[in-house]
Amino acid sequence: EAGVAQSPRYKIIEKRQSVAFWCNPISGHATLYWYQQILGQGPKLLIQFQNNGVVDDSQLPKDRFSAERLKGVDSTLKIQPAKLEDSAVYLCASQDRDGTGELFFGEGSRLTVL
Amino acid sequence: KQEVTQIPAALSVPEGENLVLNCSFTDSAIYNLQWFRQDPGKGLTSLLLIQSSQREQTSGRLNASLDKSSGRSTLYIAASQPGDSATYLCAVRGGNQFYFGTGTSLTVIP
């Protein structure tokens, strides 16, 4: 079974530029999460999708971050414009249909903002 | 709001030693608890998932226990190996969210 796929693995941009991250969850997983992980901390939830609907985006900085999951499968997370404090690893995770099962993570996308 | 704490933040042990990692949480109304391993520069790898109705789960040299009433879980690693060196995180699911600890960084010395 293929795992959660993310790209790119690494991205370096200058502040005020834009960046997009892509995630393809495990096949059949209805729930998809985006987390931000800053070095030395646990993952912080940015947004949760159930199929193509948003369940929780209360911690997403909506003035600069956006995310979509148009067909209930792949998802894209965008940051525009980026700030220095956005430097972090962006992790995508997926979970099976009923949302109470095991959480599976991708390898993450490491963003450095200069 | 659920708070998850992992103590110690770092642990160093000689190879072959058995060890216990701790995870505590403030709200006992959880659906499940999951232990993860994270290697430097990598994503989180799931180790064990314990449902709220279970007391423990085992996988190879790993054993995780859950005591909801006291808000605690432990991850027991038997006969530690250098390859076990990583950061171990626990996460509890409450409501629609997972709440993560900040992890315990484990170093196993050959």
mmCIF file of C-alpha atoms in Angstrom:
data_model
loop_
_atom_site.group_PDB
_atom_site.id
_atom_site.type_symbol
_atom_site.label_atom_id
_atom_site.label_comp_id
_atom_site.label_asym_id
_atom_site.label_seq_id
_atom_site.Cartn_x
_atom_site.Cartn_y
_atom_site.Cartn_z
ATOM 1 C CA GLU A 1 0.000 0.000 0.000
ATOM 2 C CA ALA A 2 1.438 3.359 -1.021
ATOM 3 C CA GLY A 3 1.900 5.873 1.772
ATOM 4 C CA VAL A 4 1.115 9.579 1.941
ATOM 5 C CA ALA A 5 3.011 11.406 -0.797
ATOM 6 C CA GLN A 6 4.196 14.991 -0.445
ATOM 7 C CA SER A 7 6.150 17.363 -2.662
ATOM 8 C CA PRO A 8 8.409 19.172 -2.784
ATOM 9 C CA ARG A 9 10.584 17.808 0.031
ATOM 10 C CA TYR A 10 12.525 21.050 0.340
ATOM 11 C CA LYS A 11 11.831 24.636 -0.666
ATOM 12 C CA ILE A 12 13.810 27.815 -0.065
ATOM 13 C CA ILE A 13 12.174 31.165 -0.820
ATOM 14 C CA GLU A 14 12.574 34.781 0.142
ATOM 15 C CA LYS A 15 10.067 36.533 2.356
ATOM 16 C CA ARG A 16 7.001 37.871 0.578
ATOM 17 C CA GLN A 17 7.278 35.170 -2.102
ATOM 18 C CA SER A 18 4.681 32.444 -2.508
ATOM 19 C CA VAL A 19 4.961 28.664 -2.207
ATOM 20 C CA ALA A 20 2.658 25.683 -2.685
ATOM 21 C CA PHE A 21 2.836 22.195 -1.244
ATOM 22 C CA TRP A 22 1.072 19.150 -2.594
ATOM 23 C CA CYS A 23 -0.215 16.054 -0.811
ATOM 24 C CA ASN A 24 -1.677 12.797 -2.067
ATOM 25 C CA PRO A 25 -3.167 10.748 0.806
ATOM 26 C CA ILE A 26 -3.426 6.994 1.119
ATOM 27 C CA SER A 27 -6.032 5.651 -1.277
ATOM 28 C CA GLY A 28 -9.498 5.586 0.280
ATOM 29 C CA HIS A 29 -8.641 7.852 3.193
ATOM 30 C CA ALA A 30 -11.383 10.420 3.519
ATOM 31 C CA THR A 31 -9.734 12.593 6.188
ATOM 32 C CA LEU A 32 -6.699 14.710 5.358
ATOM 33 C CA TYR A 33 -4.751 17.002 7.672
ATOM 34 C CA TRP A 34 -2.097 19.649 7.170
ATOM 35 C CA TYR A 35 0.214 20.293 10.117
ATOM 36 C CA GLN A 36 3.006 22.776 10.685
ATOM 37 C CA GLN A 37 5.974 21.549 12.719
ATOM 38 C CA ILE A 38 8.564 23.985 13.984
ATOM 39 C CA LEU A 39 11.895 22.530 15.106
ATOM 40 C CA GLY A 40 11.663 21.056 18.608
ATOM 41 C CA GLN A 41 7.872 21.226 18.769
ATOM 42 C CA GLY A 42 5.012 18.858 18.124
ATOM 43 C CA PRO A 43 2.916 19.229 14.969
ATOM 44 C CA LYS A 44 0.321 22.015 15.019
ATOM 45 C CA LEU A 45 -2.894 21.512 13.075
ATOM 46 C CA LEU A 46 -3.484 23.975 10.246
ATOM 47 C CA ILE A 47 -6.499 22.456 8.530
ATOM 48 C CA GLN A 48 -8.547 19.253 8.448
ATOM 49 C CA PHE A 49 -10.583 18.031 5.470
ATOM 50 C CA GLN A 50 -13.244 15.340 5.393
ATOM 51 C CA ASN A 51 -13.522 14.403 1.708
ATOM 52 C CA ASN A 52 -13.520 17.846 0.045
ATOM 53 C CA GLY A 53 -15.090 19.726 2.956
ATOM 54 C CA VAL A 54 -13.260 21.664 5.671
ATOM 55 C CA VAL A 55 -13.799 20.291 9.186
ATOM 56 C CA ASP A 56 -11.453 22.596 11.101
ATOM 57 C CA ASP A 57 -9.383 25.538 9.896
ATOM 58 C CA SER A 58 -9.473 27.553 13.100
ATOM 59 C CA GLN A 59 -5.669 27.691 13.357
ATOM 60 C CA LEU A 60 -4.974 28.478 9.718
ATOM 61 C CA PRO A 61 -3.629 32.042 9.257
ATOM 62 C CA LYS A 62 -6.136 32.838 6.570
ATOM 63 C CA ASP A 63 -4.574 36.147 5.613
ATOM 64 C CA ARG A 64 -1.653 34.267 4.063
ATOM 65 C CA PHE A 65 -2.405 30.543 4.077
ATOM 66 C CA SER A 66 -4.940 28.732 1.931
ATOM 67 C CA ALA A 67 -5.672 25.078 1.286
ATOM 68 C CA GLU A 68 -7.959 23.138 -0.973
ATOM 69 C CA ARG A 69 -8.969 19.563 -1.657
ATOM 70 C CA LEU A 70 -11.131 19.960 -4.716
ATOM 71 C CA LYS A 71 -11.967 16.349 -5.613
ATOM 72 C CA GLY A 72 -11.664 14.871 -2.141
ATOM 73 C CA VAL A 73 -8.293 13.283 -2.907
ATOM 74 C CA ASP A 74 -5.183 15.450 -3.482
ATOM 75 C CA SER A 75 -4.674 18.615 -1.506
ATOM 76 C CA THR A 76 -2.630 21.774 -1.950
ATOM 77 C CA LEU A 77 -1.459 24.151 0.783
ATOM 78 C CA LYS A 78 -0.382 27.625 -0.323
ATOM 79 C CA ILE A 79 1.416 30.417 1.514
ATOM 80 C CA GLN A 80 1.346 33.912 0.053
ATOM 81 C CA PRO A 81 3.155 36.063 1.048
ATOM 82 C CA ALA A 82 5.591 34.062 3.147
ATOM 83 C CA LYS A 83 7.099 35.412 6.373
ATOM 84 C CA LEU A 84 10.299 34.409 8.125
ATOM 85 C CA GLU A 85 8.293 32.685 10.874
ATOM 86 C CA ASP A 86 6.721 30.354 8.306
ATOM 87 C CA SER A 87 9.998 28.428 8.158
ATOM 88 C CA ALA A 88 8.943 24.961 9.284
ATOM 89 C CA VAL A 89 8.137 21.475 8.078
ATOM 90 C CA TYR A 90 4.659 21.116 6.591
ATOM 91 C CA LEU A 91 3.284 17.658 7.210
ATOM 92 C CA CYS A 92 0.344 16.053 5.492
ATOM 93 C CA ALA A 93 -1.471 13.169 7.162
ATOM 94 C CA SER A 94 -4.427 11.007 6.256
ATOM 95 C CA GLN A 95 -6.827 8.797 8.134
ATOM 96 C CA ASP A 96 -9.398 6.216 7.151
ATOM 97 C CA ARG A 97 -13.031 6.904 6.449
ATOM 98 C CA ASP A 98 -14.480 6.996 9.935
ATOM 99 C CA GLY A 99 -11.747 9.237 11.285
ATOM 100 C CA THR A 100 -11.033 7.191 14.374
ATOM 101 C CA GLY A 101 -8.308 5.035 12.940
ATOM 102 C CA GLU A 102 -4.590 5.290 12.640
ATOM 103 C CA LEU A 103 -3.000 8.519 11.426
ATOM 104 C CA PHE A 104 -0.419 8.201 8.646
ATOM 105 C CA PHE A 105 2.043 10.959 7.774
ATOM 106 C CA GLY A 106 4.010 11.854 4.683
ATOM 107 C CA GLU A 107 7.714 12.719 4.730
ATOM 108 C CA GLY A 108 6.966 16.428 4.996
ATOM 109 C CA SER A 109 7.951 19.532 3.051
ATOM 110 C CA ARG A 110 10.674 21.615 4.682
ATOM 111 C CA LEU A 111 10.278 25.342 4.003
ATOM 112 C CA THR A 112 13.028 27.867 4.609
ATOM 113 C CA VAL A 113 12.092 31.541 4.281
ATOM 114 C CA LEU A 114 15.072 33.909 3.942
ATOM 115 C CA LYS B 1 -8.290 22.337 25.958
ATOM 116 C CA GLN B 2 -6.306 19.088 25.900
ATOM 117 C CA GLU B 3 -2.664 19.423 26.980
ATOM 118 C CA VAL B 4 -0.189 16.631 26.210
ATOM 119 C CA THR B 5 3.133 16.457 28.016
ATOM 120 C CA GLN B 6 6.111 14.200 27.434
ATOM 121 C CA ILE B 7 8.818 13.936 30.043
ATOM 122 C CA PRO B 8 11.776 13.739 29.790
ATOM 123 C CA ALA B 9 12.477 15.871 26.736
ATOM 124 C CA ALA B 10 15.662 13.893 26.100
ATOM 125 C CA LEU B 11 16.958 10.519 27.206
ATOM 126 C CA SER B 12 20.265 8.756 26.634
ATOM 127 C CA VAL B 13 20.715 5.046 27.411
ATOM 128 C CA PRO B 14 23.301 2.362 26.684
ATOM 129 C CA GLU B 15 22.454 -0.283 24.108
ATOM 130 C CA GLY B 16 20.516 -3.247 25.448
ATOM 131 C CA GLU B 17 18.728 -1.355 28.189
ATOM 132 C CA ASN B 18 14.959 -1.505 28.598
ATOM 133 C CA LEU B 19 13.346 1.913 28.802
ATOM 134 C CA VAL B 20 10.040 3.666 29.339
ATOM 135 C CA LEU B 21 8.820 6.860 27.704
ATOM 136 C CA ASN B 22 5.991 8.786 29.308
ATOM 137 C CA CYS B 23 3.030 10.690 27.925
ATOM 138 C CA SER B 24 0.434 12.479 30.052
ATOM 139 C CA PHE B 25 -2.750 14.241 29.025
ATOM 140 C CA THR B 26 -5.181 16.469 30.889
ATOM 141 C CA ASP B 27 -8.572 15.413 29.514
ATOM 142 C CA SER B 28 -9.472 11.727 29.825
ATOM 143 C CA ALA B 29 -12.254 11.989 27.210
ATOM 144 C CA ILE B 30 -10.195 10.590 24.351
ATOM 145 C CA TYR B 31 -10.973 8.255 21.455
ATOM 146 C CA ASN B 32 -7.481 6.838 21.130
ATOM 147 C CA LEU B 33 -3.787 7.486 21.637
ATOM 148 C CA GLN B 34 -1.068 6.963 19.065
ATOM 149 C CA TRP B 35 2.708 6.720 19.446
ATOM 150 C CA PHE B 36 4.970 7.898 16.644
ATOM 151 C CA ARG B 37 8.643 7.864 15.860
ATOM 152 C CA GLN B 38 10.310 10.747 14.012
ATOM 153 C CA ASP B 39 13.814 10.554 12.557
ATOM 154 C CA PRO B 40 15.653 13.825 11.823
ATOM 155 C CA GLY B 41 14.306 15.510 8.704
ATOM 156 C CA LYS B 42 11.576 12.910 8.277
ATOM 157 C CA GLY B 43 7.857 12.641 8.805
ATOM 158 C CA LEU B 44 6.184 10.756 11.646
ATOM 159 C CA THR B 45 6.045 6.971 11.511
ATOM 160 C CA SER B 46 3.189 5.317 13.366
ATOM 161 C CA LEU B 47 4.296 2.797 15.994
ATOM 162 C CA LEU B 48 1.203 1.844 17.962
ATOM 163 C CA LEU B 49 -2.429 2.916 18.204
ATOM 164 C CA ILE B 50 -4.401 2.254 21.382
ATOM 165 C CA GLN B 51 -8.161 2.705 21.331
ATOM 166 C CA SER B 52 -9.783 4.199 24.440
ATOM 167 C CA SER B 53 -11.285 0.818 25.357
ATOM 168 C CA GLN B 54 -7.884 -0.898 25.317
ATOM 169 C CA ARG B 55 -5.250 -1.061 28.032
ATOM 170 C CA GLU B 56 -2.217 -1.908 25.925
ATOM 171 C CA GLN B 57 -0.852 -2.754 22.495
ATOM 172 C CA THR B 58 2.301 -4.614 21.529
ATOM 173 C CA SER B 59 4.418 -4.652 18.394
ATOM 174 C CA GLY B 60 7.730 -6.484 18.478
ATOM 175 C CA ARG B 61 9.943 -4.904 21.154
ATOM 176 C CA LEU B 62 7.429 -2.119 21.767
ATOM 177 C CA ASN B 63 4.601 -2.149 24.286
ATOM 178 C CA ALA B 64 2.297 0.801 24.880
ATOM 179 C CA SER B 65 -0.095 1.081 27.792
ATOM 180 C CA LEU B 66 -2.995 3.437 28.380
ATOM 181 C CA ASP B 67 -4.571 4.502 31.676
ATOM 182 C CA LYS B 68 -7.316 6.945 30.779
ATOM 183 C CA SER B 69 -8.404 7.612 34.342
ATOM 184 C CA SER B 70 -4.972 8.892 35.305
ATOM 185 C CA GLY B 71 -4.305 10.521 31.926
ATOM 186 C CA ARG B 72 -1.160 8.556 31.229
ATOM 187 C CA SER B 73 0.407 6.364 28.593
ATOM 188 C CA THR B 74 3.790 4.700 28.553
ATOM 189 C CA LEU B 75 5.845 3.312 25.690
ATOM 190 C CA TYR B 76 8.118 0.492 26.760
ATOM 191 C CA ILE B 77 11.064 -0.369 24.518
ATOM 192 C CA ALA B 78 12.804 -3.647 25.282
ATOM 193 C CA ALA B 79 16.463 -4.332 24.570
ATOM 194 C CA SER B 80 17.143 -0.936 23.018
ATOM 195 C CA GLN B 81 19.310 -0.688 19.879
ATOM 196 C CA PRO B 82 21.175 2.239 18.298
ATOM 197 C CA GLY B 83 18.601 2.170 15.497
ATOM 198 C CA ASP B 84 15.952 3.117 18.049
ATOM 199 C CA SER B 85 17.541 6.578 18.336
ATOM 200 C CA ALA B 86 14.863 9.055 17.261
ATOM 201 C CA THR B 87 12.245 11.401 18.700
ATOM 202 C CA TYR B 88 9.132 9.680 20.025
ATOM 203 C CA LEU B 89 5.853 11.597 20.060
ATOM 204 C CA CYS B 90 2.470 10.705 21.451
ATOM 205 C CA ALA B 91 -0.826 12.093 20.209
ATOM 206 C CA VAL B 92 -4.284 11.816 21.726
ATOM 207 C CA ARG B 93 -7.458 12.109 19.724
ATOM 208 C CA GLY B 94 -10.244 14.110 21.355
ATOM 209 C CA GLY B 95 -13.205 15.489 19.430
ATOM 210 C CA ASN B 96 -12.087 16.064 15.853
ATOM 211 C CA GLN B 97 -8.492 16.790 16.684
ATOM 212 C CA PHE B 98 -5.230 15.115 17.510
ATOM 213 C CA TYR B 99 -3.209 16.774 20.265
ATOM 214 C CA PHE B 100 0.532 16.177 20.142
ATOM 215 C CA GLY B 101 3.217 16.215 22.770
ATOM 216 C CA THR B 102 6.590 17.811 22.019
ATOM 217 C CA GLY B 103 8.342 14.457 22.054
ATOM 218 C CA THR B 104 11.170 12.659 23.836
ATOM 219 C CA SER B 105 14.488 12.582 21.995
ATOM 220 C CA LEU B 106 16.046 9.154 22.559
ATOM 221 C CA THR B 107 19.704 8.349 21.996
ATOM 222 C CA VAL B 108 20.858 4.743 22.333
ATOM 223 C CA ILE B 109 24.624 4.566 22.806
ATOM 224 C CA PRO B 110 26.405 1.564 21.237
#
